[in-house]
mmCIF file of C-alpha atoms in Angstrom:
data_model
loop_
_atom_site.group_PDB
_atom_site.id
_atom_site.type_symbol
_atom_site.label_atom_id
_atom_site.label_comp_id
_atom_site.label_asym_id
_atom_site.label_seq_id
_atom_site.Cartn_x
_atom_site.Cartn_y
_atom_site.Cartn_z
ATOM 1 C CA UNK A 219 20.341 13.856 11.828
ATOM 2 C CA UNK A 220 20.191 17.558 12.393
ATOM 3 C CA UNK A 221 21.386 17.029 15.906
ATOM 4 C CA UNK A 222 24.631 15.888 14.834
ATOM 5 C CA UNK A 223 24.337 18.261 12.032
ATOM 6 C CA UNK A 224 24.486 20.962 15.120
ATOM 7 C CA UNK A 225 26.711 18.980 16.876
ATOM 8 C CA UNK A 226 29.849 19.032 14.249
ATOM 9 C CA UNK A 227 29.860 22.639 13.239
ATOM 10 C CA UNK A 228 30.183 23.484 17.568
ATOM 11 C CA UNK A 229 33.204 21.825 17.037
ATOM 12 C CA UNK A 230 32.291 18.810 19.575
ATOM 13 C CA UNK A 231 34.780 16.487 20.011
ATOM 14 C CA UNK A 232 32.328 13.059 18.932
ATOM 15 C CA UNK A 233 33.899 11.042 16.316
ATOM 16 C CA UNK A 234 34.550 8.295 18.148
ATOM 17 C CA UNK A 235 31.300 8.080 19.984
ATOM 18 C CA UNK A 236 29.474 8.684 16.673
ATOM 19 C CA UNK A 237 31.316 5.600 14.958
ATOM 20 C CA UNK A 238 30.496 3.180 17.814
ATOM 21 C CA UNK A 239 26.249 4.599 17.337
ATOM 22 C CA UNK A 240 26.442 4.303 13.420
ATOM 23 C CA UNK A 241 24.234 0.987 13.079
ATOM 24 C CA UNK A 242 22.300 1.305 16.745
ATOM 25 C CA UNK A 243 19.410 -0.418 17.051
ATOM 26 C CA UNK A 244 17.730 2.985 18.726
ATOM 27 C CA UNK A 245 16.976 5.134 14.924
ATOM 28 C CA UNK A 246 17.391 8.421 16.523
ATOM 29 C CA UNK A 247 21.180 7.261 18.137
ATOM 30 C CA UNK A 248 22.449 6.390 14.150
ATOM 31 C CA UNK A 249 20.644 9.007 13.002
ATOM 32 C CA UNK A 250 23.005 11.680 14.869
ATOM 33 C CA UNK A 251 25.976 10.205 13.975
ATOM 34 C CA UNK A 252 25.415 9.972 10.968
ATOM 35 C CA UNK A 253 24.585 13.924 10.519
ATOM 36 C CA UNK A 254 27.382 14.138 12.877
ATOM 37 C CA UNK A 255 29.944 12.498 10.551
ATOM 38 C CA UNK A 256 28.348 13.472 7.622
ATOM 39 C CA UNK A 257 29.043 17.091 8.352
ATOM 40 C CA UNK A 258 32.867 16.401 9.803
ATOM 41 C CA UNK A 259 33.879 14.926 6.800
ATOM 42 C CA UNK A 260 32.074 18.024 4.317
ATOM 43 C CA UNK A 261 33.971 20.551 7.289
ATOM 44 C CA UNK A 262 37.576 18.415 8.136
ATOM 45 C CA UNK A 263 37.370 17.247 4.414
ATOM 46 C CA UNK A 264 38.904 13.786 2.598
ATOM 47 C CA UNK A 265 42.124 13.489 4.716
ATOM 48 C CA UNK A 266 39.830 13.655 8.037
ATOM 49 C CA UNK A 267 37.835 10.796 6.411
ATOM 50 C CA UNK A 268 41.090 8.800 5.203
ATOM 51 C CA UNK A 269 42.137 9.039 8.806
ATOM 52 C CA UNK A 270 38.969 7.570 10.224
ATOM 53 C CA UNK A 271 38.628 5.288 7.449
ATOM 54 C CA UNK A 272 42.585 4.020 8.436
ATOM 55 C CA UNK A 273 41.336 4.263 12.313
ATOM 56 C CA UNK A 274 38.206 1.975 11.312
ATOM 57 C CA UNK A 275 39.228 -0.103 8.629
ATOM 58 C CA UNK A 276 38.850 -3.355 10.293
ATOM 59 C CA UNK A 277 35.234 -2.696 11.992
ATOM 60 C CA UNK A 278 32.333 -3.637 10.265
ATOM 61 C CA UNK A 279 30.326 -0.209 10.658
ATOM 62 C CA UNK A 280 33.455 0.994 8.066
ATOM 63 C CA UNK A 281 30.630 0.511 5.336
ATOM 64 C CA UNK A 282 28.318 3.034 6.947
ATOM 65 C CA UNK A 283 30.579 5.949 8.110
ATOM 66 C CA UNK A 284 31.893 6.305 4.032
ATOM 67 C CA UNK A 285 28.134 6.479 3.848
ATOM 68 C CA UNK A 286 27.874 9.373 6.084
ATOM 69 C CA UNK A 287 30.190 10.874 4.013
ATOM 70 C CA UNK A 288 29.881 13.254 0.865
ATOM 71 C CA UNK A 289 29.796 11.470 -2.082
ATOM 72 C CA UNK A 290 31.815 12.533 -4.790
ATOM 73 C CA UNK A 291 34.096 11.067 -8.105
ATOM 74 C CA UNK A 292 37.425 11.212 -4.858
ATOM 75 C CA UNK A 293 34.858 8.994 -2.034
ATOM 76 C CA UNK A 294 34.468 6.702 -4.820
ATOM 77 C CA UNK A 295 37.420 6.030 -6.432
ATOM 78 C CA UNK A 296 39.139 5.776 -2.948
ATOM 79 C CA UNK A 297 36.405 3.393 -1.506
ATOM 80 C CA UNK A 298 37.204 1.453 -4.948
ATOM 81 C CA UNK A 299 40.695 0.770 -3.924
ATOM 82 C CA UNK A 300 39.644 -0.626 -0.667
ATOM 83 C CA UNK A 301 38.401 -3.566 -2.542
ATOM 84 C CA UNK A 302 35.492 -5.190 -4.287
ATOM 85 C CA UNK A 303 33.826 -6.382 -1.085
ATOM 86 C CA UNK A 304 33.469 -2.509 0.395
ATOM 87 C CA UNK A 305 32.663 -0.999 -3.131
ATOM 88 C CA UNK A 306 29.649 -3.346 -3.402
ATOM 89 C CA UNK A 307 28.762 -2.358 0.324
ATOM 90 C CA UNK A 308 29.216 0.779 -0.251
ATOM 91 C CA UNK A 309 26.672 0.967 -3.242
ATOM 92 C CA UNK A 310 24.285 -1.355 -1.403
ATOM 93 C CA UNK A 311 24.119 0.752 1.246
ATOM 94 C CA UNK A 312 24.584 4.446 0.058
ATOM 95 C CA UNK A 313 21.161 6.817 0.816
ATOM 96 C CA UNK A 314 20.487 9.245 -2.512
ATOM 97 C CA UNK A 315 19.555 12.420 -1.014
ATOM 98 C CA UNK A 316 21.751 13.566 -1.416
ATOM 99 C CA UNK A 317 22.593 12.580 -5.245
ATOM 100 C CA UNK A 318 21.106 15.832 -6.344
ATOM 101 C CA UNK A 319 24.001 18.315 -5.299
ATOM 102 C CA UNK A 320 26.538 15.749 -7.907
ATOM 103 C CA UNK A 321 28.611 17.240 -10.179
ATOM 104 C CA UNK A 322 26.657 15.842 -13.735
ATOM 105 C CA UNK A 323 29.970 13.390 -14.357
ATOM 106 C CA UNK A 324 29.686 12.124 -10.926
ATOM 107 C CA UNK A 325 25.727 11.893 -11.228
ATOM 108 C CA UNK A 326 26.446 9.906 -14.596
ATOM 109 C CA UNK A 327 28.890 7.137 -12.819
ATOM 110 C CA UNK A 328 26.246 7.690 -9.632
ATOM 111 C CA UNK A 329 23.550 5.742 -11.402
ATOM 112 C CA UNK A 330 25.252 3.334 -13.388
ATOM 113 C CA UNK A 331 26.805 2.400 -10.037
ATOM 114 C CA UNK A 332 23.649 2.298 -8.726
ATOM 115 C CA UNK A 333 22.138 0.340 -11.576
ATOM 116 C CA UNK A 334 24.716 -2.538 -11.441
ATOM 117 C CA UNK A 335 24.041 -3.011 -7.847
ATOM 118 C CA UNK A 336 20.901 -3.427 -8.677
ATOM 119 C CA UNK A 337 19.145 -0.605 -6.835
ATOM 120 C CA UNK A 338 17.250 0.923 -10.511
ATOM 121 C CA UNK A 339 14.421 2.618 -8.233
ATOM 122 C CA UNK A 340 17.566 4.225 -6.509
ATOM 123 C CA UNK A 341 19.064 5.054 -10.263
ATOM 124 C CA UNK A 342 15.841 6.624 -11.257
ATOM 125 C CA UNK A 343 14.869 8.804 -9.011
ATOM 126 C CA UNK A 344 18.533 10.368 -9.659
ATOM 127 C CA UNK A 345 19.324 10.776 -12.790
ATOM 128 C CA UNK A 346 16.200 12.854 -12.979
ATOM 129 C CA UNK A 347 18.175 15.191 -10.533
ATOM 130 C CA UNK A 348 20.003 15.595 -14.115
ATOM 131 C CA UNK A 349 18.830 13.967 -16.649
ATOM 132 C CA UNK A 350 20.436 16.305 -19.557
ATOM 133 C CA UNK A 351 24.029 14.817 -19.079
ATOM 134 C CA UNK A 352 22.858 11.135 -18.515
ATOM 135 C CA UNK A 353 23.701 9.029 -21.285
ATOM 136 C CA UNK A 354 21.457 7.152 -23.391
ATOM 137 C CA UNK A 355 23.185 3.648 -22.148
ATOM 138 C CA UNK A 356 22.541 4.355 -18.548
ATOM 139 C CA UNK A 357 18.640 5.333 -19.187
ATOM 140 C CA UNK A 358 18.404 2.774 -21.152
ATOM 141 C CA UNK A 359 20.050 0.511 -18.183
ATOM 142 C CA UNK A 360 17.931 1.975 -16.144
ATOM 143 C CA UNK A 361 14.452 1.812 -17.617
ATOM 144 C CA UNK A 362 15.457 -2.199 -19.014
ATOM 145 C CA UNK A 363 16.282 -2.751 -14.932
ATOM 146 C CA UNK A 364 12.338 -1.930 -13.113
ATOM 147 C CA UNK A 365 11.257 -3.708 -15.756
ATOM 148 C CA UNK A 366 12.813 -6.290 -14.301
ATOM 149 C CA UNK A 367 12.872 -4.869 -10.206
ATOM 150 C CA UNK A 368 10.621 -2.134 -9.866
ATOM 151 C CA UNK A 369 11.217 -1.268 -6.162
ATOM 152 C CA UNK A 370 13.845 -1.547 -3.509
ATOM 153 C CA UNK A 371 13.928 -2.118 0.196
ATOM 154 C CA UNK A 372 13.504 1.719 0.979
ATOM 155 C CA UNK A 373 12.836 3.008 -1.840
ATOM 156 C CA UNK A 374 9.967 3.011 -4.715
ATOM 157 C CA UNK A 375 11.075 4.997 -7.795
ATOM 158 C CA UNK A 376 9.060 7.945 -8.731
ATOM 159 C CA UNK A 377 7.820 6.557 -12.093
ATOM 160 C CA UNK A 378 5.078 9.530 -12.735
ATOM 161 C CA UNK A 379 3.253 9.996 -16.253
ATOM 162 C CA UNK A 380 5.181 13.162 -15.738
ATOM 163 C CA UNK A 381 8.393 11.956 -15.171
ATOM 164 C CA UNK A 382 7.956 8.956 -17.784
ATOM 165 C CA UNK A 383 7.508 11.419 -20.755
ATOM 166 C CA UNK A 384 10.443 13.608 -19.664
ATOM 167 C CA UNK A 385 12.963 10.544 -19.342
ATOM 168 C CA UNK A 386 11.301 8.841 -22.950
ATOM 169 C CA UNK A 387 11.416 12.018 -24.618
ATOM 170 C CA UNK A 388 15.882 12.652 -24.045
ATOM 171 C CA UNK A 389 16.029 8.869 -24.660
ATOM 172 C CA UNK A 390 14.395 9.681 -28.169
ATOM 173 C CA UNK A 391 16.601 12.444 -29.003
ATOM 174 C CA UNK A 392 19.502 9.989 -27.898
ATOM 175 C CA UNK A 393 19.053 6.491 -28.815
ATOM 176 C CA UNK A 394 16.456 6.345 -31.687
ATOM 177 C CA UNK A 395 16.740 2.184 -32.296
ATOM 178 C CA UNK A 396 13.232 1.392 -32.960
ATOM 179 C CA UNK A 397 13.637 -2.308 -31.427
ATOM 180 C CA UNK A 398 14.971 -1.188 -28.604
ATOM 181 C CA UNK A 399 11.920 1.541 -28.061
ATOM 182 C CA UNK A 400 9.147 -0.633 -28.771
ATOM 183 C CA UNK A 401 9.984 -2.744 -26.425
ATOM 184 C CA UNK A 402 10.574 0.220 -23.264
ATOM 185 C CA UNK A 403 6.918 1.896 -24.516
ATOM 186 C CA UNK A 404 5.358 -1.866 -24.167
ATOM 187 C CA UNK A 405 6.347 -2.153 -20.202
ATOM 188 C CA UNK A 406 5.894 1.420 -19.706
ATOM 189 C CA UNK A 407 2.336 1.307 -21.759
ATOM 190 C CA UNK A 408 0.205 2.296 -19.376
ATOM 191 C CA UNK A 409 2.094 5.831 -18.236
ATOM 192 C CA UNK A 410 2.825 6.435 -21.752
ATOM 193 C CA UNK A 411 -1.003 6.329 -23.125
ATOM 194 C CA UNK A 412 -2.100 8.302 -20.494
ATOM 195 C CA UNK A 413 -4.756 11.412 -22.273
ATOM 196 C CA UNK A 414 -3.065 13.989 -20.783
ATOM 197 C CA UNK A 415 0.687 12.973 -22.230
ATOM 198 C CA UNK A 416 3.128 14.574 -24.260
ATOM 199 C CA UNK A 417 4.881 12.862 -25.231
ATOM 200 C CA UNK A 418 2.254 9.653 -26.753
ATOM 201 C CA UNK A 419 2.782 5.895 -28.024
ATOM 202 C CA UNK A 420 4.816 5.993 -30.871
ATOM 203 C CA UNK A 421 6.901 2.860 -31.772
ATOM 204 C CA UNK A 422 4.671 0.775 -30.822
ATOM 205 C CA UNK A 423 1.835 1.979 -32.915
ATOM 206 C CA UNK A 424 4.625 1.721 -35.987
ATOM 207 C CA UNK A 425 5.331 -1.744 -35.640
ATOM 208 C CA UNK A 426 2.060 -2.547 -35.824
ATOM 209 C CA UNK A 427 0.925 -0.898 -38.338
ATOM 210 C CA UNK A 428 5.061 -2.169 -40.057
ATOM 211 C CA UNK A 429 4.869 -5.944 -39.381
ATOM 212 C CA UNK A 430 1.218 -7.743 -39.227
ATOM 213 C CA UNK A 431 2.448 -10.296 -37.757
ATOM 214 C CA UNK A 432 3.368 -8.556 -34.303
ATOM 215 C CA UNK A 433 -0.229 -7.503 -34.579
ATOM 216 C CA UNK A 434 -0.994 -11.398 -34.518
ATOM 217 C CA UNK A 435 1.280 -12.120 -31.763
ATOM 218 C CA UNK A 436 -0.842 -9.676 -29.201
ATOM 219 C CA UNK A 437 -4.025 -11.382 -30.506
ATOM 220 C CA UNK A 438 -2.149 -13.816 -29.024
ATOM 221 C CA UNK A 439 -1.303 -12.566 -25.959
ATOM 222 C CA UNK A 440 -5.475 -11.339 -25.867
ATOM 223 C CA UNK A 441 -7.356 -14.986 -26.291
ATOM 224 C CA UNK A 442 -7.132 -18.896 -26.185
ATOM 225 C CA UNK A 443 -6.717 -21.123 -29.266
ATOM 226 C CA UNK A 444 -9.715 -21.420 -31.367
ATOM 227 C CA UNK A 445 -9.193 -25.501 -31.928
ATOM 228 C CA UNK A 446 -7.378 -26.136 -28.425
ATOM 229 C CA UNK A 447 -5.578 -25.078 -25.240
ATOM 230 C CA UNK A 448 -3.264 -22.426 -24.846
ATOM 231 C CA UNK A 449 -0.892 -24.526 -22.566
ATOM 232 C CA UNK A 450 2.809 -24.189 -24.758
ATOM 233 C CA UNK A 451 2.125 -20.883 -25.193
ATOM 234 C CA UNK A 452 2.772 -19.527 -21.538
ATOM 235 C CA UNK A 453 4.793 -22.017 -20.027
ATOM 236 C CA UNK A 454 6.473 -20.954 -17.322
ATOM 237 C CA UNK A 455 5.058 -18.416 -16.796
ATOM 238 C CA UNK A 456 1.986 -17.086 -13.444
ATOM 239 C CA UNK A 457 -1.314 -16.048 -14.029
ATOM 240 C CA UNK A 458 -0.739 -12.701 -12.434
ATOM 241 C CA UNK A 459 1.441 -12.405 -15.497
ATOM 242 C CA UNK A 460 -0.303 -13.680 -18.595
ATOM 243 C CA UNK A 461 -3.137 -11.240 -17.236
ATOM 244 C CA UNK A 462 -1.044 -8.082 -17.308
ATOM 245 C CA UNK A 463 0.188 -9.591 -21.094
ATOM 246 C CA UNK A 464 -3.274 -9.825 -22.472
ATOM 247 C CA UNK A 465 -4.242 -6.565 -20.423
ATOM 248 C CA UNK A 466 -1.727 -4.714 -22.411
ATOM 249 C CA UNK A 467 -2.026 -6.083 -25.095
ATOM 250 C CA UNK A 468 -5.999 -5.425 -25.620
ATOM 251 C CA UNK A 469 -5.625 -1.800 -24.804
ATOM 252 C CA UNK A 470 -3.017 -1.133 -26.687
ATOM 253 C CA UNK A 471 -4.922 -2.502 -29.470
ATOM 254 C CA UNK A 472 -7.183 -0.474 -28.548
ATOM 255 C CA UNK A 473 -5.088 2.740 -28.330
ATOM 256 C CA UNK A 474 -3.490 2.759 -31.523
ATOM 257 C CA UNK A 475 -5.266 5.884 -33.428
ATOM 258 C CA UNK A 476 -3.379 4.917 -37.276
ATOM 259 C CA UNK A 477 -4.455 2.520 -39.845
ATOM 260 C CA UNK A 478 -1.490 1.010 -41.564
ATOM 261 C CA UNK A 479 -2.054 3.030 -44.815
ATOM 262 C CA UNK A 480 -3.703 6.252 -43.474
ATOM 263 C CA UNK A 481 -1.493 9.357 -43.167
ATOM 264 C CA UNK A 482 -1.637 12.571 -40.204
ATOM 265 C CA UNK A 483 -4.269 14.076 -42.366
ATOM 266 C CA UNK A 484 -6.524 11.031 -41.726
ATOM 267 C CA UNK A 485 -6.234 9.797 -46.063
ATOM 268 C CA UNK A 486 -6.154 6.097 -46.376
ATOM 269 C CA UNK A 487 -3.960 4.080 -48.973
ATOM 270 C CA UNK A 488 -6.960 1.159 -49.819
ATOM 271 C CA UNK A 489 -4.227 -0.473 -51.641
ATOM 272 C CA UNK A 490 -1.215 -0.697 -48.367
ATOM 273 C CA UNK A 491 -4.626 -0.815 -45.908
ATOM 274 C CA UNK A 492 -5.824 -4.056 -47.706
ATOM 275 C CA UNK A 493 -2.132 -5.831 -48.073
ATOM 276 C CA UNK A 494 -1.829 -5.319 -44.043
ATOM 277 C CA UNK A 495 -5.434 -7.152 -43.396
ATOM 278 C CA UNK A 496 -4.379 -9.883 -45.866
ATOM 279 C CA UNK A 497 -1.065 -10.929 -43.639
ATOM 280 C CA UNK A 498 -2.466 -9.740 -41.072
ATOM 281 C CA UNK A 499 -5.677 -12.250 -40.885
ATOM 282 C CA UNK A 500 -2.911 -15.126 -41.836
ATOM 283 C CA UNK A 501 -0.460 -14.677 -39.082
ATOM 284 C CA UNK A 502 -3.489 -14.949 -37.114
ATOM 285 C CA UNK A 503 -4.488 -18.037 -38.477
ATOM 286 C CA UNK A 504 -1.394 -19.406 -38.621
ATOM 287 C CA UNK A 505 -1.827 -19.172 -34.714
ATOM 288 C CA UNK A 506 -5.436 -20.057 -34.428
ATOM 289 C CA UNK A 507 -6.653 -16.348 -33.476
ATOM 290 C CA UNK A 508 -8.316 -16.562 -36.737
ATOM 291 C CA UNK A 509 -11.694 -14.933 -35.730
ATOM 292 C CA UNK A 510 -10.474 -13.195 -32.845
ATOM 293 C CA UNK A 511 -8.263 -11.198 -35.472
ATOM 294 C CA UNK A 512 -11.368 -10.048 -38.048
ATOM 295 C CA UNK A 513 -13.067 -9.088 -34.330
ATOM 296 C CA UNK A 514 -10.362 -6.562 -33.598
ATOM 297 C CA UNK A 515 -9.341 -5.615 -37.376
ATOM 298 C CA UNK A 516 -13.219 -5.110 -37.287
ATOM 299 C CA UNK A 517 -12.764 -3.150 -33.757
ATOM 300 C CA UNK A 518 -9.865 -1.319 -35.659
ATOM 301 C CA UNK A 519 -12.242 -0.098 -38.296
ATOM 302 C CA UNK A 520 -14.683 0.646 -36.304
ATOM 303 C CA UNK A 521 -13.355 2.626 -33.400
ATOM 304 C CA UNK A 522 -10.753 4.491 -35.615
ATOM 305 C CA UNK A 523 -12.447 7.790 -37.647
ATOM 306 C CA UNK A 524 -12.058 11.646 -37.586
ATOM 307 C CA UNK A 525 -15.540 12.800 -37.127
ATOM 308 C CA UNK A 526 -17.866 13.686 -39.368
ATOM 309 C CA UNK A 527 -15.531 14.711 -42.532
ATOM 310 C CA UNK A 528 -13.614 11.486 -43.545
ATOM 311 C CA UNK A 529 -14.817 8.389 -41.469
ATOM 312 C CA UNK A 530 -15.904 5.555 -42.754
ATOM 313 C CA UNK A 531 -13.333 6.364 -45.377
ATOM 314 C CA UNK A 532 -14.405 4.353 -48.638
ATOM 315 C CA UNK A 533 -10.981 2.026 -47.718
ATOM 316 C CA UNK A 534 -12.389 1.092 -44.637
ATOM 317 C CA UNK A 535 -15.697 0.419 -46.305
ATOM 318 C CA UNK A 536 -13.811 -1.608 -48.993
ATOM 319 C CA UNK A 537 -11.872 -3.761 -47.215
ATOM 320 C CA UNK A 538 -15.305 -4.540 -45.247
ATOM 321 C CA UNK A 539 -17.063 -4.793 -48.747
ATOM 322 C CA UNK A 540 -13.986 -7.588 -49.688
ATOM 323 C CA UNK A 541 -14.781 -9.499 -46.662
ATOM 324 C CA UNK A 542 -17.901 -8.909 -45.975
ATOM 325 C CA UNK A 543 -16.952 -11.506 -42.723
ATOM 326 C CA UNK A 544 -19.302 -12.022 -39.577
ATOM 327 C CA UNK A 545 -16.794 -11.006 -36.874
ATOM 328 C CA UNK A 546 -15.153 -8.361 -38.714
ATOM 329 C CA UNK A 547 -18.708 -6.673 -38.718
ATOM 330 C CA UNK A 548 -19.111 -7.711 -34.921
ATOM 331 C CA UNK A 549 -16.377 -5.876 -34.524
ATOM 332 C CA UNK A 550 -17.159 -2.748 -36.740
ATOM 333 C CA UNK A 551 -20.525 -2.414 -34.415
ATOM 334 C CA UNK A 552 -18.868 -3.008 -31.216
ATOM 335 C CA UNK A 553 -16.098 -0.465 -32.638
ATOM 336 C CA UNK A 554 -18.746 2.335 -33.533
ATOM 337 C CA UNK A 555 -20.373 1.823 -30.423
ATOM 338 C CA UNK A 556 -17.413 1.771 -27.624
ATOM 339 C CA UNK A 557 -15.676 4.598 -29.240
ATOM 340 C CA UNK A 558 -15.464 7.777 -29.306
ATOM 341 C CA UNK A 559 -19.068 8.521 -31.526
ATOM 342 C CA UNK A 560 -19.318 10.960 -33.968
ATOM 343 C CA UNK A 561 -19.726 14.421 -33.456
ATOM 344 C CA UNK A 562 -22.981 15.720 -33.219
ATOM 345 C CA UNK A 563 -24.580 19.253 -32.521
ATOM 346 C CA UNK A 564 -26.118 19.141 -29.290
ATOM 347 C CA UNK A 565 -28.260 22.282 -27.244
ATOM 348 C CA UNK A 566 -27.157 22.615 -23.584
ATOM 349 C CA UNK A 567 -30.715 23.119 -23.466
ATOM 350 C CA UNK A 568 -31.548 20.096 -24.943
ATOM 351 C CA UNK A 569 -32.902 16.591 -23.397
ATOM 352 C CA UNK A 570 -30.414 13.755 -23.038
ATOM 353 C CA UNK A 571 -33.334 11.768 -25.526
ATOM 354 C CA UNK A 572 -32.888 14.731 -28.293
ATOM 355 C CA UNK A 573 -29.607 14.019 -28.091
ATOM 356 C CA UNK A 574 -29.939 9.969 -28.618
ATOM 357 C CA UNK A 575 -32.041 10.976 -31.243
ATOM 358 C CA UNK A 576 -29.320 12.916 -32.714
ATOM 359 C CA UNK A 577 -26.772 10.732 -32.878
ATOM 360 C CA UNK A 578 -29.182 8.371 -34.645
ATOM 361 C CA UNK A 579 -29.537 10.504 -37.502
ATOM 362 C CA UNK A 580 -26.200 11.195 -37.754
ATOM 363 C CA UNK A 581 -25.657 7.177 -38.107
ATOM 364 C CA UNK A 582 -27.926 7.170 -40.606
ATOM 365 C CA UNK A 583 -27.113 9.946 -42.824
ATOM 366 C CA UNK A 584 -22.885 8.076 -42.839
ATOM 367 C CA UNK A 585 -24.957 4.895 -43.719
ATOM 368 C CA UNK A 586 -26.943 6.785 -46.218
ATOM 369 C CA UNK A 587 -23.763 8.252 -47.982
ATOM 370 C CA UNK A 588 -22.610 5.396 -48.663
ATOM 371 C CA UNK A 589 -25.205 2.796 -49.825
ATOM 372 C CA UNK A 590 -25.273 2.096 -52.648
ATOM 373 C CA UNK A 591 -20.866 1.705 -53.250
ATOM 374 C CA UNK A 592 -20.697 -0.065 -49.670
ATOM 375 C CA UNK A 593 -23.922 -2.258 -48.335
ATOM 376 C CA UNK A 594 -22.170 -3.845 -45.256
ATOM 377 C CA UNK A 595 -20.485 -0.989 -44.075
ATOM 378 C CA UNK A 596 -24.310 0.899 -44.748
ATOM 379 C CA UNK A 597 -25.770 -2.101 -43.098
ATOM 380 C CA UNK A 598 -23.913 -1.995 -39.813
ATOM 381 C CA UNK A 599 -24.555 2.000 -39.991
ATOM 382 C CA UNK A 600 -28.198 1.429 -39.705
ATOM 383 C CA UNK A 601 -28.194 -0.665 -36.446
ATOM 384 C CA UNK A 602 -25.916 1.920 -34.869
ATOM 385 C CA UNK A 603 -28.650 4.281 -35.925
ATOM 386 C CA UNK A 604 -31.439 2.041 -34.176
ATOM 387 C CA UNK A 605 -29.429 1.557 -31.163
ATOM 388 C CA UNK A 606 -29.654 4.889 -30.353
ATOM 389 C CA UNK A 607 -33.750 5.151 -31.443
ATOM 390 C CA UNK A 608 -33.707 2.780 -29.222
ATOM 391 C CA UNK A 609 -31.870 4.831 -26.097
ATOM 392 C CA UNK A 610 -33.873 7.570 -27.305
ATOM 393 C CA UNK A 611 -37.044 6.268 -26.667
ATOM 394 C CA UNK A 612 -35.898 4.657 -23.556
ATOM 395 C CA UNK A 613 -34.861 8.432 -22.230
ATOM 396 C CA UNK A 614 -37.847 9.720 -23.141
ATOM 397 C CA UNK A 615 -40.036 7.425 -21.265
ATOM 398 C CA UNK A 616 -37.283 7.932 -18.470
ATOM 399 C CA UNK A 617 -37.862 12.080 -18.255
ATOM 400 C CA UNK A 618 -41.551 10.959 -18.290
ATOM 401 C CA UNK A 619 -41.862 8.804 -15.468
ATOM 402 C CA UNK A 620 -40.435 11.338 -13.778
ATOM 403 C CA UNK A 621 -42.129 14.567 -14.407
#
């Protein structure tokens, strides 16, 4: 394209020949023509574009010529005047590299037109140039369109963690509709859940907290019914989509970091937690996933903790004591083992065996603190301590063998 630019700058009269090169099978000739015509349009203005368009209006290459012109509202109004077919062809073909130079008003219109023509990847990349000037409805349409059509021929949406954070933060300020945001967070969960993400998952976790039925729906997607098959629940879905939905649901529950009734200070309202559990378990029973529901609630209790100071809170222990359900206990144990773990004092020079021993002592100490009132969780924490005792012995034996 640069050669074409230079030819136009040096006033080489090559417009008709350049029109003939548009769409040439030799890419270099097509690019030369695009560069030449783009620069001519920039130098000679809108009147030159209209004159060339009038001259070549019956030529099938007219749309490619219009795509070469610098984009702006005046050009787009003119293209619309040429009829729906030309307008559609233009928005289906136009490159978006020049969109960074659009005015805020023109950029909003450009993104909307790209969306209307199913070019959601190009629309997403374009709105990133001047996101502050894009309306909530246009951002929403773009994000929803990308869910259905994540790419287009020759273009991939730049949906990096950073860009998704920026777009969602902007949408938070413009369009805080909870139901819509829950659906969007579900679709973009894998990006929003990155640990270094400044805009965390918010509405999705609030929906889990406020609606036990939503929790049971995720449980339904994770596991099969206990008394039959799930064929009727997945009619019309392809296996990859079913598997992806199950993974997403599993990871959403694992990442949920505030229990129902829990405040930012990690205090838990026992009545709210107990009420939520009653409703969630009942909803799981209706969906024939009772055991899985108990198990995942137990995992939540085991993995959601605030280091040494609060966990396991009395509310958690009381609910565990009330149900005393084997699956809930298995889930709790699994949540403890696979979670972040409690904080222990450990010096850099200590051996691996000493670290495992310190963990065992920490869990044993936690168990002792609730031994009288909460025997269920006490027993589970002692099992965890015994496991770390075993790890400590294994590591010590391995260290001795290496010596």
